[in-house]
Coordinates of C-alpha atoms in Angstrom, one line a residue:
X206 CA -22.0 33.5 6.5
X207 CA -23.7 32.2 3.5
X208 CA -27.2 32.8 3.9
X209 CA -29.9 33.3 6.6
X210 CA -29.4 30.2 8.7
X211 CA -32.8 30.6 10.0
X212 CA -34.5 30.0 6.6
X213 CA -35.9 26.8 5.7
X214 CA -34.4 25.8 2.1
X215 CA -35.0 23.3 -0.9
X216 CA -32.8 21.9 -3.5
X217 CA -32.3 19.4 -5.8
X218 CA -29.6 17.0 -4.3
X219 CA -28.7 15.0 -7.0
X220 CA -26.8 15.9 -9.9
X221 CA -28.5 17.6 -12.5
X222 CA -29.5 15.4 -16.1
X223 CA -31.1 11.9 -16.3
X224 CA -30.7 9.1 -13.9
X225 CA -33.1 6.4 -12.3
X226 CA -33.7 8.0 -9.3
X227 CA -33.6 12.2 -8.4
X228 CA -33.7 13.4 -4.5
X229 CA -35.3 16.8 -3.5
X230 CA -34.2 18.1 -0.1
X231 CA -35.8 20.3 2.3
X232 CA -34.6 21.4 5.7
X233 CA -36.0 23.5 8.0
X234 CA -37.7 24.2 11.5
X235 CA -41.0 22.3 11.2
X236 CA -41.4 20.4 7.9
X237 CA -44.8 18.4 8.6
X238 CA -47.5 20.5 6.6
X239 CA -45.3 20.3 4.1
X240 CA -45.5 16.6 4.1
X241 CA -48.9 16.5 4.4
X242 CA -49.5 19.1 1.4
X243 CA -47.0 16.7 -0.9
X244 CA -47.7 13.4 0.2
X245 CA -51.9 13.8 1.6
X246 CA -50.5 12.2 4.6
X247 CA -48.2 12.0 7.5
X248 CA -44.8 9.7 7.9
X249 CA -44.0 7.8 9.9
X250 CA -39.9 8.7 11.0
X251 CA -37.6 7.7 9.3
X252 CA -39.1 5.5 7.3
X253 CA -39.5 5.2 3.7
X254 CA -43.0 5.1 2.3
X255 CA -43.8 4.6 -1.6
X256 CA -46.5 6.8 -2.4
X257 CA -47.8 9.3 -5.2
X258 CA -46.0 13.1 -5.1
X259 CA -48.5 15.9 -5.7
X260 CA -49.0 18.9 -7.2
X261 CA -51.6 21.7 -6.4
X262 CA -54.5 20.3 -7.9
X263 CA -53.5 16.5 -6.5
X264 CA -52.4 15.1 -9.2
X265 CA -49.4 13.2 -9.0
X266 CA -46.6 14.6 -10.4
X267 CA -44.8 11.0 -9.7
X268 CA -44.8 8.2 -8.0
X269 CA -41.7 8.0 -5.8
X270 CA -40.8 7.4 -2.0
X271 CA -40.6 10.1 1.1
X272 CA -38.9 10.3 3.9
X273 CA -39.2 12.6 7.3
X274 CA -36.3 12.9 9.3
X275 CA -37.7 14.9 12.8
X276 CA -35.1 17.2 14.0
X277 CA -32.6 16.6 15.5
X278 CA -32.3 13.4 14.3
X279 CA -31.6 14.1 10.7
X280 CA -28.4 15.2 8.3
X281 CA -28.7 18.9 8.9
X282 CA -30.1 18.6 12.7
X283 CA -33.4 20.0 11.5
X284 CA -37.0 18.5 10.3
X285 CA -35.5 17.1 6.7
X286 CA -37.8 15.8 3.6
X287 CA -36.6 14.0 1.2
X288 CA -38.4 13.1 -1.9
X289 CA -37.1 10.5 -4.0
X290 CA -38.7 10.4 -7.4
X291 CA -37.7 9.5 -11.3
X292 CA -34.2 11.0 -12.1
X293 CA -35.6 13.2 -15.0
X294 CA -35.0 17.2 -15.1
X295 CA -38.6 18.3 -15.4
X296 CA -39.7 16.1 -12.9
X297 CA -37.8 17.1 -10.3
X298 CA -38.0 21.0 -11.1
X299 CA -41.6 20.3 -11.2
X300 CA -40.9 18.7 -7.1
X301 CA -39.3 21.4 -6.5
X302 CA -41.2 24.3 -8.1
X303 CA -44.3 22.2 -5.8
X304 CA -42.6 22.4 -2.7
X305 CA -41.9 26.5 -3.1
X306 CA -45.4 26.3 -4.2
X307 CA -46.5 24.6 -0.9
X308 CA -44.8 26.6 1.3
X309 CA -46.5 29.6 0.8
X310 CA -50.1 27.5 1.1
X311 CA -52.1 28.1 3.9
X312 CA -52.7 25.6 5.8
X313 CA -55.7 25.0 7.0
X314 CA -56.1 23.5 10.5
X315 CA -53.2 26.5 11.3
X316 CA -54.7 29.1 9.5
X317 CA -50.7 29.8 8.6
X318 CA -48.3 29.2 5.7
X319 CA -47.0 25.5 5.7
X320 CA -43.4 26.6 5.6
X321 CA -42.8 30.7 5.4
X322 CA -39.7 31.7 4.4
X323 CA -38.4 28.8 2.1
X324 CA -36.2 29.1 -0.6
X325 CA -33.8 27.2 -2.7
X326 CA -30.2 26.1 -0.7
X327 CA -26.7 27.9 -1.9
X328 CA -24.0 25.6 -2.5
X329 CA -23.3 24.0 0.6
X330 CA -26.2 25.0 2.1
X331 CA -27.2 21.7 3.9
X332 CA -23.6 21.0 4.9
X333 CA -23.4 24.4 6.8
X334 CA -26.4 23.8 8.9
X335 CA -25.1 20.5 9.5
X336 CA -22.6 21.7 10.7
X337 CA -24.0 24.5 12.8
X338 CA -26.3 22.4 14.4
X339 CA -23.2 20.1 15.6
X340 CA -23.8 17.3 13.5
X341 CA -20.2 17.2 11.8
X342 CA -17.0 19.4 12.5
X343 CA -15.5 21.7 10.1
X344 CA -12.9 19.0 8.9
X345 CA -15.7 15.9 8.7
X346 CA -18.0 18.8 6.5
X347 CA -14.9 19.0 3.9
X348 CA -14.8 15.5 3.9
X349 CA -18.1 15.2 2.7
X350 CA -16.9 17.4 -0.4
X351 CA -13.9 15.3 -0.7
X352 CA -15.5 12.3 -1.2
X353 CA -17.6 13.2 -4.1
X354 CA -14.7 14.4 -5.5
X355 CA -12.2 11.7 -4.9
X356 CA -10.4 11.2 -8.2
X357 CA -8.8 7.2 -7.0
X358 CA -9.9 4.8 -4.8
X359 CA -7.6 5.6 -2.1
X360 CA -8.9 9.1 -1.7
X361 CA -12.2 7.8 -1.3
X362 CA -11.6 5.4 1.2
X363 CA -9.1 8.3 3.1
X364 CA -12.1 11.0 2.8
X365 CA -14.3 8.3 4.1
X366 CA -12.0 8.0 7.4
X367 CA -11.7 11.8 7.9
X368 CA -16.1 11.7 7.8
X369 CA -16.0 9.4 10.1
X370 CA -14.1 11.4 12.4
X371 CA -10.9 10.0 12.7
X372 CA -8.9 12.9 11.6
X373 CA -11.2 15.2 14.0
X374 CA -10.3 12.7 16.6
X375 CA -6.3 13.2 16.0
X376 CA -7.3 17.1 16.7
X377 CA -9.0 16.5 19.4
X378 CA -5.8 14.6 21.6
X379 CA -3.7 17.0 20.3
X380 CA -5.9 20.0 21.9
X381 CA -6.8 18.0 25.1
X382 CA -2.8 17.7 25.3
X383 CA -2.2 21.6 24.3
X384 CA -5.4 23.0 27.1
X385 CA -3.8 20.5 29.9
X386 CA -0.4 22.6 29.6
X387 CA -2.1 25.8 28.9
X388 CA -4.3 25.1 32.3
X389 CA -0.7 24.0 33.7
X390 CA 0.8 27.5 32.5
X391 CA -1.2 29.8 33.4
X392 CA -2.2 28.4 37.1
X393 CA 1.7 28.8 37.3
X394 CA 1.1 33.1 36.8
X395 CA -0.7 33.4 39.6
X396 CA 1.6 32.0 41.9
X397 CA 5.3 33.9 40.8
X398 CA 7.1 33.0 43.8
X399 CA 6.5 29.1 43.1
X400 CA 6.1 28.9 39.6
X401 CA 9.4 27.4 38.4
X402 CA 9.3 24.1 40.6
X403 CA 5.6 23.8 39.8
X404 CA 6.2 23.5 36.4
X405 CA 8.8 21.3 37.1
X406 CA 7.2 19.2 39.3
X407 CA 4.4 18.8 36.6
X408 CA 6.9 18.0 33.9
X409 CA 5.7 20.8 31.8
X410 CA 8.7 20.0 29.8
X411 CA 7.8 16.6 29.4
X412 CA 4.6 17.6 28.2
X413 CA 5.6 20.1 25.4
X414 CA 8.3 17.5 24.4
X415 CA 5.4 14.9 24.1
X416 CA 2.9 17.4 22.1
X417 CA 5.4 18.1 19.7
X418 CA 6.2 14.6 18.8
X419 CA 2.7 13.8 18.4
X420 CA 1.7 16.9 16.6
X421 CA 4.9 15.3 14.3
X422 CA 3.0 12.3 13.6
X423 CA -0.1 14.0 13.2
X424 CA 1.7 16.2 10.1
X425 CA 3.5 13.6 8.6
X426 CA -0.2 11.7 7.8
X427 CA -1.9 15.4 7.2
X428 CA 0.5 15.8 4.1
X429 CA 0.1 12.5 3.0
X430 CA -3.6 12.8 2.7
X431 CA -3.4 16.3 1.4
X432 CA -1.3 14.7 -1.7
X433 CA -4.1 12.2 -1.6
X434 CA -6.2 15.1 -2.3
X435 CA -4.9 17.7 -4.3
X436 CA -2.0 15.1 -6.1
X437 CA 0.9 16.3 -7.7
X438 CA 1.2 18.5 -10.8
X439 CA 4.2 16.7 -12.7
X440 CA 5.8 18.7 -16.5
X441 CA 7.9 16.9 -19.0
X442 CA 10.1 19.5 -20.2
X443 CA 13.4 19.1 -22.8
X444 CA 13.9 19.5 -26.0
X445 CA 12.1 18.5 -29.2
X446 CA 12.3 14.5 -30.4
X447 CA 13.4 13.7 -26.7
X448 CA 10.3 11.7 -26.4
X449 CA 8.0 13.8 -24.2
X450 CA 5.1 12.7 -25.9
X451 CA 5.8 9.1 -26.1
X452 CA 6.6 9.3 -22.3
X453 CA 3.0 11.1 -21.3
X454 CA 1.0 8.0 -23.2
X455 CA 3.7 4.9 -21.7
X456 CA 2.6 6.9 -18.4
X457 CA -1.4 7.5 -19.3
X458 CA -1.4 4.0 -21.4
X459 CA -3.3 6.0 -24.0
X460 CA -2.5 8.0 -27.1
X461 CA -3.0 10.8 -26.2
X462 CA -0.2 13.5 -27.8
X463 CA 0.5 12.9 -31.1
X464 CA 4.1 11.5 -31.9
X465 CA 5.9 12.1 -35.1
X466 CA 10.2 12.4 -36.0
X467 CA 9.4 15.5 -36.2
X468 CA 10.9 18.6 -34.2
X469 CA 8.4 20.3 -33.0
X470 CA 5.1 18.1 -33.5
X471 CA 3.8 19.4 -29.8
X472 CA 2.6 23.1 -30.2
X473 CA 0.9 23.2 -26.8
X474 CA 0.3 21.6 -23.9
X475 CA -1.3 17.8 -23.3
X476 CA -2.6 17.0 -19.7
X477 CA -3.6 13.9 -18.1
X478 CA -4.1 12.7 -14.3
X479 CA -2.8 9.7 -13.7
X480 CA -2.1 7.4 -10.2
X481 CA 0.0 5.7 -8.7
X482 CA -0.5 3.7 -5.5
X483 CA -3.7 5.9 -5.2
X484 CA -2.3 9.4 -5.5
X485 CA -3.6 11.5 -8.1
X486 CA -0.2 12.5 -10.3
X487 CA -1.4 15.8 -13.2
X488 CA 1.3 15.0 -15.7
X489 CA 1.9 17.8 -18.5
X490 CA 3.4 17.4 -21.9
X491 CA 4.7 20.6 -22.9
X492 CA 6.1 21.7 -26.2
X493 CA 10.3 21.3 -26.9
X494 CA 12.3 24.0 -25.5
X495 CA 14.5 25.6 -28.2
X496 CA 14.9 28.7 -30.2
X497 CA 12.3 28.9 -32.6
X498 CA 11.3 31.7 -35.4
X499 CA 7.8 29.8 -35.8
X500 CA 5.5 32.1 -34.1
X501 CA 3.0 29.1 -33.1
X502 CA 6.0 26.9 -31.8
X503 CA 7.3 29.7 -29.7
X504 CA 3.8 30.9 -28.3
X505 CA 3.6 27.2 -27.4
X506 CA 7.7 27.2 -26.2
X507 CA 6.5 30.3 -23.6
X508 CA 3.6 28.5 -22.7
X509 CA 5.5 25.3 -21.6
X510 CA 8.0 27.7 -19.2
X511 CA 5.0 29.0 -18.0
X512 CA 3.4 25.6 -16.9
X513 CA 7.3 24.3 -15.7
X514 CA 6.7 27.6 -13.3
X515 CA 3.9 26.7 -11.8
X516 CA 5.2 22.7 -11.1
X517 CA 5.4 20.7 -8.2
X518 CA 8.0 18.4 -9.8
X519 CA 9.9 18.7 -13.4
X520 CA 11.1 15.8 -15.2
X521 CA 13.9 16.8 -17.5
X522 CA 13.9 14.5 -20.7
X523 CA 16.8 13.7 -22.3
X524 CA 17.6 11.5 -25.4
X525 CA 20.5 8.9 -24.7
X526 CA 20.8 8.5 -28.7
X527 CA 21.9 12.2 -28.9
X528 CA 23.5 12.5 -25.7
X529 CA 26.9 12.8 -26.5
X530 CA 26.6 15.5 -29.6
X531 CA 27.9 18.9 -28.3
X532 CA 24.9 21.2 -29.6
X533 CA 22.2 18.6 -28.2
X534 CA 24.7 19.0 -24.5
X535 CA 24.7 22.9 -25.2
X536 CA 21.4 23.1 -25.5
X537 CA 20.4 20.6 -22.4
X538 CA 22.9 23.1 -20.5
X539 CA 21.0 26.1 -21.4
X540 CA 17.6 24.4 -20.5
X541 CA 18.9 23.5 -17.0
X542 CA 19.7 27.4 -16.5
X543 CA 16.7 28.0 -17.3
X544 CA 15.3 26.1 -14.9
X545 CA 17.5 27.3 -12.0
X546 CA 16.4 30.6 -12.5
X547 CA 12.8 29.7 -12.9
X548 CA 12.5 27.1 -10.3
X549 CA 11.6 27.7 -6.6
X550 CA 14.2 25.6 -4.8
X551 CA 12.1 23.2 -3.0
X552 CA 10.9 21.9 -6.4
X553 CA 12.2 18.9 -7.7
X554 CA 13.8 17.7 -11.2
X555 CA 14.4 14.5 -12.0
X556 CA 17.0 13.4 -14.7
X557 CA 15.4 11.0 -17.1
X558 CA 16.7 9.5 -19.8
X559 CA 15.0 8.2 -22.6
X560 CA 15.6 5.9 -25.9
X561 CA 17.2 3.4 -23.8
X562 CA 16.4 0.1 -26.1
X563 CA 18.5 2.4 -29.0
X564 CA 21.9 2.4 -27.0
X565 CA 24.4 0.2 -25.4
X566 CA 24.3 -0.6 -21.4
X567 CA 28.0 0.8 -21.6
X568 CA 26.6 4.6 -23.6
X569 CA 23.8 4.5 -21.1
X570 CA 25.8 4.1 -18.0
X571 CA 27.7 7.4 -18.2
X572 CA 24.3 9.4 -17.6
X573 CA 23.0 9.5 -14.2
X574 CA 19.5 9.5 -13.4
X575 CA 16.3 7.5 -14.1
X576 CA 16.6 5.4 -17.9
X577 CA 13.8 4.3 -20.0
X578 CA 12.5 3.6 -23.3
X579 CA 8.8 5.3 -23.4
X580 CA 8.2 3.1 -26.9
X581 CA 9.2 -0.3 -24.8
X582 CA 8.1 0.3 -21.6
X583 CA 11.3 -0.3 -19.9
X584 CA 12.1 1.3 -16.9
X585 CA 8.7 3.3 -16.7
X586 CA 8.2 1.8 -13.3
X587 CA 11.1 3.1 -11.7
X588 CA 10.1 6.8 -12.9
X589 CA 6.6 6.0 -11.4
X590 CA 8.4 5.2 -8.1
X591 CA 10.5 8.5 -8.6
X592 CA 7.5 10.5 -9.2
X593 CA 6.2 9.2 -6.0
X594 CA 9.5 9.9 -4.0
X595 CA 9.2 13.4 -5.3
X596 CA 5.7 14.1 -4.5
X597 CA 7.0 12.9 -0.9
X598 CA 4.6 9.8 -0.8
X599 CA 5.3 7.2 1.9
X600 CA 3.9 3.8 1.6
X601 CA 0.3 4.8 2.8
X602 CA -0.3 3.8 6.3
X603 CA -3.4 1.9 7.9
X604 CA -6.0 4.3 8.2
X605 CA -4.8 7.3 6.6
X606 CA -7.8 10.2 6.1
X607 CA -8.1 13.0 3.4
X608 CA -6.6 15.8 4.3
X609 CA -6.2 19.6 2.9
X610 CA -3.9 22.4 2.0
X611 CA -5.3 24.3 4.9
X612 CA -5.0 21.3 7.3
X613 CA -1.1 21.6 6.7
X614 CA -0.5 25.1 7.2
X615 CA -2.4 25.2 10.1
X616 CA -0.5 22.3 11.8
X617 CA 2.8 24.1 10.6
X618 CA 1.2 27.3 12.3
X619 CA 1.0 25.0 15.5
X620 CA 3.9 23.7 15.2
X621 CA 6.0 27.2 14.7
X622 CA 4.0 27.7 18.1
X623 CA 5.1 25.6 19.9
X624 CA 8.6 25.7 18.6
X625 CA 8.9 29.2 19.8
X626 CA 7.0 28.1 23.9
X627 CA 9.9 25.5 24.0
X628 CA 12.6 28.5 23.8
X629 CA 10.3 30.6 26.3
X630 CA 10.2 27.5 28.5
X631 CA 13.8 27.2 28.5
X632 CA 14.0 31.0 29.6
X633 CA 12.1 30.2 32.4
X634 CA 10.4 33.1 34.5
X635 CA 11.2 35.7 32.3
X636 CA 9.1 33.8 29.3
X637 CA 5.8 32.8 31.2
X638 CA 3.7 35.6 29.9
X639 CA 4.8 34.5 26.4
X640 CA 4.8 31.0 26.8
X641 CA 1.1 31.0 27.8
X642 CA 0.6 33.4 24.7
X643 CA 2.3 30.3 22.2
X644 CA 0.1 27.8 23.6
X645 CA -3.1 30.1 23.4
X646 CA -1.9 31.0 19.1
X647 CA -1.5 27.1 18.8
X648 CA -4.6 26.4 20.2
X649 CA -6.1 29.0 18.1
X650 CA -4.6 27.4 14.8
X651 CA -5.8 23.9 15.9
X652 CA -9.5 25.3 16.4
X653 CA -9.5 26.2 13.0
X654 CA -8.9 23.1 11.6
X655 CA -12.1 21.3 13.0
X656 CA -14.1 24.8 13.4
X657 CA -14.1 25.3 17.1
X658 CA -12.8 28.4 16.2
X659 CA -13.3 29.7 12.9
X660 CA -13.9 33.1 10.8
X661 CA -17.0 33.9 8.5
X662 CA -15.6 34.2 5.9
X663 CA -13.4 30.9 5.9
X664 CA -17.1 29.1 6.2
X665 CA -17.6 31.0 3.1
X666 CA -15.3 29.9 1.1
X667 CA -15.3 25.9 2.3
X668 CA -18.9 25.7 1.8
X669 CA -19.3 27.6 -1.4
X670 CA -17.6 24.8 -3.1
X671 CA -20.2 22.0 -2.6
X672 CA -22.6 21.3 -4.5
X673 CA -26.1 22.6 -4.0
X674 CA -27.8 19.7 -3.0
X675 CA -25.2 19.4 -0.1

C-alpha cells in the first residue's frame, strides 16, 4: 500500500502558486481538538463558518472559512477539515506547518496530543482512504484523476459519468450475471449423475450466450472512453516539401512548424494535441524521410522513424504536384517499405495527398486516398473524419464514461474467459471442473476493474498518480 492507513494526514489540496482561494485537508480518526486549537471553537457539521485561522500564539494567520465533516459522512469516510483560506503559497504552508504544529499540542481537557501521528498525505493519499473506507470503487477513484485531467470537454463530461458510477454499475450486471452461472455451475458438481439436464433445464447456455453479448457492449463503450482518455498519437511522415508542416498547423489552426520551399526546413519533431468530436488526437510533425549527409537532418530523419514506431496511426504525405516524377515514386516506394517493416500490423496508414488546389481534378483522380490542400483548407475535414475512423471512434453514444487502458485488457481477459467456458460447455461432463474454473478467472478479471479484488501493488501505482491534495 502507500502508506500507514491508520495515520491521520494533511496536505494542501489545491494546486500549488497563487489563486483566490487555497484548501488545506486533514483526515483522520478524530479531528475535533484540532478544530478547536485552529479555529478557538467547535463547528457545527458540515457547515461552513467564516472565522479567523490561528497560529500558536492566536494570532490569525488568515481569515478564511472551515469546515468539519464527522466521519463517516465525509470524502475519505473519516473526521475531514478543511480550511479554506487566501490562495497564496506562504499562507497556506504557514496552515499547514500550524496544523502539524497542532497535532502534537496537548490538549488540555485530554491531557493528550490533539491529533498523534499526523503527517502530510502522499499523492493520492485522500483518494485511497476513500476508497478503503467504501466511499468510491477502484474505477470511480480513477475517475476522480481523470477529471482533473480531462484534456476536452467530452472527457470531462465521460469521467464525470464513470464518478458517478455508471461505469461501476455496467460491472456490477455483468458480475451479478457471471456469480448467477458460477452459483449455477458449481451446484451442478455436486450432483454428477444429474448435472447435464440441470444445466439444461437452467439454460446455462442461454445465460453464457447472454453474458457475452453484454460483456460485448460493455467493451465496445470501454474503448471508446479509453480513446477519450488516452486519444490517439497520430505522425505525418513523407518526404521533404510534401507539406507536413503546412498540414500540422491547417490541423492545429496555428503556426506552429515553420514552413519554407525548402527541403529539409523540419530538423525535429513538432507536437500538438488536437480534437475532434472530443477525442484528444497527439499529431507529430516529423522531419522528411530521405537520404541525407547533413548530420542534423539525419539525427532528426532517425528520430522521425523512431516516433512513426511508436504510432497509433501514420499518415503518409504525398505531393500530387510531384506525383508522377519517377525519383519522387522511387522514393515514396522506399518509404512505404520502410514502414512495412517498421509497422506493427494493426497500425494504420492512411494515404493523403496534398497540394490539391496546384493540380487538375483529372491528375488528382489517378491517386487513391484522402486529397487536400493544407494552404487552402480543402479537404482537411475529411482527413479529420479519417483520423477518427482510424482511431476506431464511433459517433459517441448517450452516456458514454471515461474509461482506461487497464479497463480494456481486463474486459478482454474476461472475455478470452468466457470464450474458452463456451467450448468447455459444449464438452459437456467432461469440461465442468474447467468451466467453473473460466467463470471463477473472469470473475477474477472483472473484480479488478472496480477493486473487489485487487493487488497492492496495482493500488500503488493508480493512486501514486494523483495529486497530493487528492
Amino acid at each position: 500500500m502507500l502508506a500507514r492507513n491508520s495515520d491521520p494526514i494533511v496536505a494542501i489540496a489545491t494546486a500549488p502558486g497563487r489563486g483566490a482561494v487555497g484548501i488545506v485537508r486533514v483526515s483522520g480518526p478524530d479531528v475535533k481538538s484540532l478544530v478547536t486549537a485552529l479555529c478557538g471553537r467547535a463547528l457545527r457539521p458540515r457547515e461552513a463558518t467564516y472565522l479567523p485561522l490561528r497560529d500558536a500564539q492566536g494570532q490569525a494567520i488568515d481569515q478564511g472559512l472551515a469546515l468539519h465533516f464527522p466521519a463517516p459522512h465525509s470524502y475519505t469516510g473519516e473526521d475531514v477539515l478543511e480550511l479554506q483560506a487566501h490562495g497564496g503559497t506562504v499562507v497556506l504552508q504557514l496552515l499547514l506547518a500550524r496544523c502539524l504544529q497542532a497535532a502534537s499540542e496537548i490538549d488540555p481537557t485530554t491531557g493528550r496530543a490533539r491529533l498523534p501521528g499526523l503527517r502530510v498525505a502522499q499523492p493520492g493519499e485522500f483518494t485511497q482512504r476513500a476508497f478503503l473506507n467504501d466511499k468510491i470503487d477502484l474505477a470511480q477513484a480513477e475517475a476522480i484523476a481523470d477529471l482533473i485531467d480531462a484534456s476536452t470537454e467530452a472527457a470531462a463530461r465521460s469521467a464525470g459519468r464513470s464518478l458517478s458510477g455508471a461505469f461501476s454499475q455496467e460491472i456490477a450486471q455483468l458480475r451479478e450475471a457471471l456469480i448467477h452461472l458460477r452459483m449455477l455451475v458449481e451446484a451442478t458438481l455436486d450432483f454428477p449423475e444429474e448435472e447435464i439436464d440441470f444445466l439444461q433445464k437452467a439454460d446455462a447456455q442461454g445465460q453464457l450466450d447472454r453474458l457475452q453479448a453484454q460483456l460485448g457492449r460493455v467493451q465496445q463503450r470501454t474503448r471508446q472512453g479509453a480513446l477519450l482518455r488516452e486519444g490517439v498519437k497520430v505522425v505525418i511522415a513523407g518526404q521533404p516539401n510534401a507539406g507536413k508542416s503546412s498540414l500540422l498547423n491547417a490541423l492545429a489552426g496555428a503556426e506552429l512548424a515553420i514552413v519554407t520551399p525548402i527541403a529539409g526546413t523540419t530538423r525535429d519533431k513538432v507536437e500538438q494535441t488536437i480534437q475532434i468530436e472530443g477525442v484528444p488526437i497527439h499529431v507529430i510533425d516529423t522531419a522528411g524521410l530521405r537520404d541525407s549527409q547533413d548530420e542534423v537532418e539525419r539525427i532528426g530523419i532517425e528520430r522521425a522513424w523512431s516516433e512513426i514506431a511508436g504510432a497509433d496511426a501514420v499518415l503518409f504525405l504525398h505531393d500530387l504536384t510531384r506525383a508522377a516524377q519517377p525519383d519522387y515514386q522511387a522514393a515514396d516506394q522506399a518509404i512505404e517499405a520502410t514502414l512495412n517493416q517498421t509497422l506493427a500490423a494493426r497500425v494504420p496508414v492512411l494515404q493523403v495527398w496534398n497540394k490539391l488546389d496546384q493540380v487538375s481534378p483529372d491528375h488528382a483522380a489517378a491517386y487513391q486516398g484522402v486529397h487536400l490542400s493544407a494552404r487552402t483548407g480543402q479537404g482537411l475535414d475529411a482527413v479529420r473524419q479519417q483520423l477518427l475512423q482510424l482511431a476506431g471512434w464511433q459517433s459517441a453514444p448517450e452516456g458514454l464514461y471515461i474509461a482506461r487502458e487497464r479497463h480494456v485488457q481486463a474486459l478482454q481477459q474476461v472475455a478470452g474467459h468466457l470464450d474458452m467456458a463456451a467450448r468447455c460447455l459444449a464438452a459437456q461432463a467432461q469440461s465442468l471442473d474447467l468451466l467453473a474454473e473460466e467463470l471463477r478467472l473472469a470473475q477474477q478479471a472483472l473484480n479488478e476493474i472496480t477493486g473487489e479484488f485487487s493487488s497492492d501493488d496495482l493500488l500503488g501505482v493508480i493512486f501514486s498518480k494523483f495529486c497530493i491534495g487528492k
